Amino acid sequence: NAGVTQTPKFRVLKTGQSMTLLCAQDMNHEYMYWYRQDPGMGLRLIHYSVGEGTTAKGEVPDGYNVSRLKKQNFLLGLESAAPSQTSVYFCASSLLGGTGGGKLFFGSGTQLSVL
Amino acid sequence: GDSVTQMEGPVTLSEEAFLTINCTYTATGYPSLFWYVQYPGEGLQLLLKATKADDKGSNKGFEATYRKETTSFHLEKGSVQVSDSAVYFCALSADYKLSFGAGTTVTVRA
């Protein structure tokens, strides 16, 4: 049972570099989410998608872009990394949206450090 | 907007002690409420949920009751174990997404 898989698990970037985080789910879920987790701030929603080909902004979208070209994949891009983007990134998916059941399945996270 | 506020940690307990983590919410409608748990080095996983007022969610000895009159969803466990050491997040549903509290770190000592 793969569930939600995030790659890579760890990454160190220099300021100004770009990278893409990949999230893949094998549960045929419609909804996918990217969160960042920072000490004392819990999880904050970056972007989300309610279906293939759709994306929407969350609470903290600046500096990030996303794409959902295939239902099973949700990519998070950083075009020009900044130290403020040092965080742990979690991808999640759900069969139903927040108001429809709310059970999210999370990946194990990506630890990103921007120097 | 809709949000949750949960008690700050960290919380340190001895085994078999009683645990309470407070959570209050602000919402314009009637959200569903959740507790998620994050064990060290892992992603979050759903612990329990309640979808309407007076509902009680329960799982693994944990309980929480949806109190509309006090806009609260406090998490309780009567006798904690070392294996309950984790970060606990209160969350509510709004539109298609969940909004999470800041998390409460719980450490249980043998």
XYZ file of N, CA, C and O in Angstrom, chain B:
440
model
N -11.601 34.614 8.774
C -11.935 33.322 8.209
C -12.018 32.254 9.275
O -11.774 32.493 10.456
N -12.367 31.061 8.825
C -12.463 29.931 9.748
C -11.083 29.555 10.272
O -10.114 29.507 9.501
N -11.025 29.246 11.562
C -9.728 28.920 12.150
C -9.909 28.127 13.434
O -11.005 28.077 13.997
N -8.821 27.520 13.869
C -8.814 26.820 15.154
C -7.656 27.341 15.991
O -6.610 27.728 15.454
N -7.852 27.324 17.280
C -6.820 27.708 18.232
C -6.680 26.580 19.249
O -7.669 26.171 19.854
N -5.481 26.080 19.414
C -5.288 25.016 20.386
C -4.213 25.421 21.381
O -3.386 26.284 21.115
N -4.279 24.772 22.544
C -3.377 25.143 23.625
C -1.929 24.922 23.210
O -1.611 24.005 22.463
N -1.083 25.811 23.713
C 0.320 25.691 23.384
C 0.949 24.603 24.231
O 0.546 24.337 25.343
N 1.964 24.005 23.712
C 2.714 23.029 24.479
C 4.066 23.594 24.854
O 4.223 24.805 24.901
N 5.020 22.751 25.079
C 4.819 21.294 25.103
C 4.183 20.833 26.406
O 4.212 21.537 27.404
N 3.596 19.654 26.325
C 2.990 19.036 27.487
C 3.790 17.781 27.823
O 4.037 16.961 26.949
N 4.194 17.662 29.059
C 4.938 16.484 29.514
C 4.154 15.809 30.628
O 3.752 16.475 31.586
N 3.942 14.520 30.455
C 3.132 13.755 31.408
C 3.853 12.477 31.798
O 4.711 11.985 31.046
N 3.420 11.911 32.903
C 3.863 10.571 33.270
C 2.877 9.560 32.725
O 1.690 9.868 32.513
N 3.366 8.359 32.512
C 2.502 7.290 32.041
C 1.298 7.119 32.973
O 1.417 7.279 34.190
N 0.147 6.842 32.384
C -1.127 6.643 33.074
C -1.767 7.951 33.547
O -2.835 7.924 34.163
N -1.180 9.072 33.241
C -1.792 10.357 33.593
C -2.928 10.678 32.629
O -3.051 10.084 31.554
N -3.748 11.661 33.032
C -4.868 12.125 32.212
C -4.384 13.258 31.304
O -3.683 14.164 31.744
N -4.794 13.177 30.045
C -4.372 14.186 29.070
C -5.573 14.962 28.569
O -6.588 14.370 28.194
N -5.452 16.273 28.540
C -6.435 17.138 27.891
C -5.686 18.155 27.040
O -4.735 18.781 27.518
N -6.117 18.298 25.810
C -5.588 19.345 24.934
C -6.787 20.166 24.476
O -7.700 19.642 23.845
N -6.749 21.451 24.780
C -7.875 22.319 24.439
C -7.821 22.790 22.994
O -6.747 23.114 22.465
N -8.990 22.864 22.385
C -9.111 23.369 21.018
C -10.419 24.141 20.919
O -11.470 23.631 21.310
N -10.346 25.355 20.417
C -11.545 26.132 20.137
C -11.510 26.557 18.678
O -10.436 26.644 18.069
N -12.690 26.822 18.146
C -12.740 27.148 16.729
C -13.581 28.388 16.467
O -14.417 28.769 17.291
N -13.326 28.977 15.325
C -14.123 30.085 14.814
C -14.558 29.717 13.415
O -13.711 29.386 12.566
N -15.850 29.737 13.166
C -16.357 29.353 11.849
C -17.685 30.046 11.582
O -18.475 30.266 12.498
N -17.907 30.359 10.327
C -19.160 31.007 9.956
C -20.279 30.004 9.764
O -21.435 30.319 9.944
N -19.941 28.788 9.414
C -20.958 27.772 9.178
C -20.899 26.699 10.233
O -20.695 26.969 11.415
N -21.070 25.469 9.790
C -21.068 24.325 10.700
C -20.006 23.335 10.228
O -20.319 22.382 9.510
N -18.789 23.581 10.629
C -17.700 22.748 10.111
C -17.675 21.368 10.748
O -18.277 21.144 11.816
N -16.976 20.468 10.125
C -16.571 19.227 10.773
C -15.245 19.493 11.481
O -14.452 20.335 11.053
N -15.031 18.780 12.567
C -13.840 18.990 13.389
C -13.033 17.704 13.490
O -13.614 16.599 13.486
N -11.729 17.865 13.598
C -10.840 16.711 13.536
C -9.687 16.870 14.520
O -9.283 17.985 14.853
N -9.167 15.738 14.936
C -7.859 15.687 15.576
C -6.969 14.781 14.740
O -7.342 13.653 14.419
N -5.800 15.340 14.401
C -4.777 14.576 13.704
C -3.583 14.396 14.642
O -3.325 15.238 15.505
N -2.827 13.310 14.418
C -1.650 13.040 15.236
C -0.451 12.820 14.315
O -0.585 12.230 13.234
N 0.680 13.334 14.751
C 1.920 13.168 13.991
C 2.973 12.539 14.897
O 3.449 13.169 15.841
N 3.327 11.305 14.587
C 4.389 10.631 15.325
C 5.740 11.049 14.745
O 5.824 11.453 13.583
N 6.777 10.956 15.526
C 8.098 11.426 15.080
C 8.498 10.878 13.724
O 8.443 9.662 13.496
N 8.884 11.767 12.837
C 9.382 11.375 11.526
C 8.316 10.946 10.532
O 8.651 10.464 9.437
N 7.058 11.130 10.875
C 5.981 10.694 10.001
C 5.078 11.854 9.594
O 5.160 12.951 10.146
N 4.214 11.589 8.636
C 3.180 12.552 8.281
C 2.025 12.466 9.257
O 1.986 11.613 10.134
N 1.071 13.352 9.101
C -0.089 13.360 9.982
C -1.040 12.237 9.615
O -1.139 11.823 8.461
N -1.761 11.767 10.610
C -2.805 10.788 10.356
C -4.017 11.139 11.202
O -3.894 11.652 12.313
N -5.179 10.843 10.648
C -6.419 11.177 11.330
C -6.572 10.344 12.592
O -6.451 9.118 12.564
N -6.857 11.005 13.702
C -7.079 10.316 14.969
C -8.576 10.128 15.217
O -9.030 9.031 15.525
N -9.340 11.201 15.088
C -10.782 11.100 15.257
C -11.446 12.322 14.640
O -10.781 13.315 14.350
N -12.764 12.237 14.487
C -13.485 13.359 13.905
C -14.915 13.414 14.432
O -15.435 12.428 14.969
N -15.542 14.576 14.269
C -16.950 14.764 14.601
C -17.536 15.711 13.577
O -16.918 16.720 13.220
N -18.695 15.385 13.086
C -19.244 16.150 11.976
C -20.384 17.082 12.351
O -20.767 17.937 11.552
N -20.942 16.932 13.554
C -21.995 17.861 13.946
C -22.015 18.025 15.457
O -21.392 17.245 16.187
N -22.740 19.025 15.898
C -22.790 19.361 17.322
C -23.211 18.160 18.160
O -24.088 17.385 17.766
N -22.520 17.998 19.293
C -22.756 16.941 20.283
C -22.218 15.581 19.849
O -22.299 14.629 20.632
N -21.687 15.483 18.649
C -21.029 14.242 18.236
C -19.781 14.022 19.084
O -19.067 14.966 19.413
N -19.496 12.771 19.391
C -18.256 12.419 20.074
C -17.441 11.539 19.153
O -17.911 10.483 18.719
N -16.223 11.982 18.854
C -15.304 11.143 18.115
C -14.412 10.395 19.088
O -14.064 10.911 20.157
N -14.053 9.155 18.744
C -13.192 8.391 19.638
C -12.331 7.423 18.838
O -12.746 6.920 17.783
N -11.137 7.172 19.373
C -10.216 6.252 18.709
C -9.013 6.052 19.621
O -8.506 7.020 20.211
N -8.552 4.845 19.752
C -7.336 4.517 20.519
C -7.382 5.068 21.943
O -6.345 5.423 22.510
N -8.549 5.162 22.533
C -8.688 5.654 23.894
C -8.838 7.164 23.987
O -9.093 7.701 25.063
N -8.685 7.865 22.867
C -8.874 9.304 22.821
C -10.341 9.618 22.514
O -10.996 8.889 21.780
N -10.805 10.739 23.080
C -12.164 11.192 22.822
C -12.188 12.706 22.668
O -11.366 13.414 23.265
N -13.148 13.190 21.885
C -13.383 14.626 21.776
C -14.840 14.827 21.419
O -15.378 14.103 20.578
N -15.482 15.815 22.039
C -16.898 16.087 21.796
C -17.050 17.458 21.165
O -16.481 18.441 21.645
N -17.826 17.535 20.126
C -18.107 18.756 19.384
C -19.099 19.580 20.195
O -20.271 19.234 20.299
N -18.616 20.675 20.779
C -19.455 21.535 21.616
C -19.717 22.848 20.886
O -18.870 23.731 20.849
N -20.918 22.951 20.327
C -21.244 24.150 19.569
C -21.386 25.362 20.490
O -21.003 26.475 20.155
N -21.921 25.144 21.682
C -22.186 26.274 22.577
C -20.913 26.941 23.070
O -20.900 28.145 23.342
N -19.843 26.156 23.163
C -18.561 26.726 23.588
C -17.547 26.756 22.449
O -16.385 27.118 22.669
N -17.975 26.410 21.262
C -17.117 26.304 20.066
C -15.807 25.601 20.396
O -14.705 26.124 20.142
N -15.932 24.414 20.965
C -14.740 23.698 21.406
C -14.759 22.252 20.949
O -15.814 21.686 20.629
N -13.571 21.672 20.948
C -13.405 20.265 20.553
C -12.155 19.753 21.272
O -11.154 19.417 20.671
N -12.237 19.667 22.578
C -11.082 19.307 23.399
C -10.785 17.817 23.303
O -11.703 16.982 23.373
N -9.515 17.483 23.222
C -9.075 16.099 23.135
C -8.734 15.582 24.527
O -8.038 16.278 25.285
N -9.182 14.359 24.847
C -8.922 13.788 26.163
C -8.533 12.325 26.033
O -9.007 11.622 25.142
N -7.691 11.897 26.981
C -7.397 10.481 27.140
C -7.174 10.223 28.608
O -6.431 10.947 29.276
N -7.788 9.184 29.088
C -7.782 8.932 30.522
C -6.471 8.413 31.073
O -6.122 8.687 32.225
N -5.713 7.663 30.282
C -4.489 7.051 30.789
C -3.500 6.943 29.626
O -3.622 6.049 28.795
N -2.551 7.852 29.593
C -1.655 7.898 28.442
C -0.516 6.896 28.591
O -0.151 6.491 29.703
N 0.041 6.530 27.439
C 1.175 5.619 27.375
C 2.345 6.324 26.692
O 2.147 7.331 26.002
N 3.511 5.769 26.846
C 4.697 6.346 26.207
C 4.489 6.451 24.703
O 4.918 7.420 24.060
N 3.786 5.487 24.143
C 3.545 5.462 22.696
C 2.623 6.577 22.223
O 2.471 6.782 21.010
N 2.014 7.309 23.138
C 1.159 8.452 22.769
C 1.971 9.724 22.574
O 1.404 10.768 22.218
N 3.244 9.657 22.792
C 4.109 10.820 22.573
C 4.074 11.192 21.095
O 4.412 10.381 20.229
N 3.659 12.419 20.813
C 3.439 12.838 19.428
C 3.053 14.316 19.426
O 2.929 14.940 20.477
N 2.834 14.840 18.228
C 2.269 16.179 18.087
C 0.816 16.021 17.661
O 0.521 15.282 16.721
N -0.072 16.724 18.332
C -1.505 16.618 18.081
C -2.011 17.926 17.481
O -1.727 19.008 17.996
N -2.778 17.789 16.398
C -3.297 18.944 15.690
C -4.819 18.911 15.672
O -5.426 17.916 15.271
N -5.426 20.014 16.051
C -6.853 20.199 15.880
C -7.073 20.810 14.497
O -6.232 21.602 14.010
N -8.169 20.463 13.840
C -8.418 20.985 12.505
C -9.915 21.090 12.260
O -10.713 20.388 12.882
N -10.280 22.002 11.351
C -11.668 22.085 10.930
C -11.737 22.142 9.416
O -10.798 22.567 8.755
N -12.870 21.718 8.896
C -13.054 21.732 7.455
C -13.716 23.036 7.030
O -14.614 23.534 7.699
N -13.241 23.548 5.916
C -13.821 24.758 5.325
C -13.684 24.633 3.821
O -12.574 24.499 3.318
N -14.790 24.670 3.120
C -14.772 24.446 1.681
C -14.153 23.083 1.395
O -14.593 22.083 1.908
N -13.115 23.056 0.601
C -12.515 21.787 0.207
C -11.287 21.438 1.021
O -10.605 20.476 0.720
N -10.993 22.218 2.043
C -9.712 22.022 2.694
C -9.829 22.083 4.207
O -10.839 22.486 4.750
N -8.780 21.624 4.859
C -8.713 21.665 6.305
C -7.810 22.800 6.763
O -6.773 23.056 6.159
N -8.207 23.430 7.849
C -7.362 24.426 8.507
C -6.894 23.826 9.819
O -7.708 23.344 10.604
N -5.588 23.878 10.061
C -5.003 23.232 11.224
C -4.597 24.243 12.284
O -4.200 25.370 11.975
N -4.652 23.796 13.532
C -4.071 24.559 14.611
C -2.564 24.411 14.602
O -1.998 23.706 13.768
N -1.909 25.073 15.553
C -0.445 25.115 15.566
C 0.184 23.815 16.042
O 1.389 23.614 15.873
N -0.603 22.952 16.642
C -0.059 21.683 17.121
C 0.383 21.758 18.576
O 0.868 22.797 19.035
N 0.210 20.665 19.286
C 0.626 20.554 20.689
C 1.511 19.330 20.823
O 1.070 18.221 20.505
N 2.738 19.553 21.267
C 3.669 18.441 21.445
C 3.444 17.799 22.805
O 3.480 18.487 23.837
N 3.213 16.507 22.795
C 2.979 15.753 24.031
C 4.092 14.738 24.211
O 4.383 13.965 23.293
N 4.706 14.752 25.363
C 5.730 13.768 25.707
C 5.270 13.019 26.940
O 4.941 13.641 27.960
N 5.253 11.695 26.844
C 4.850 10.856 27.967
C 6.078 10.106 28.465
O 6.726 9.394 27.696
N 6.365 10.261 29.731
C 7.532 9.613 30.325
C 7.124 8.376 31.102
O 6.101 8.379 31.779
N 7.950 7.348 31.003
C 7.686 6.080 31.712
C 7.858 6.239 33.219
O 8.615 7.107 33.685
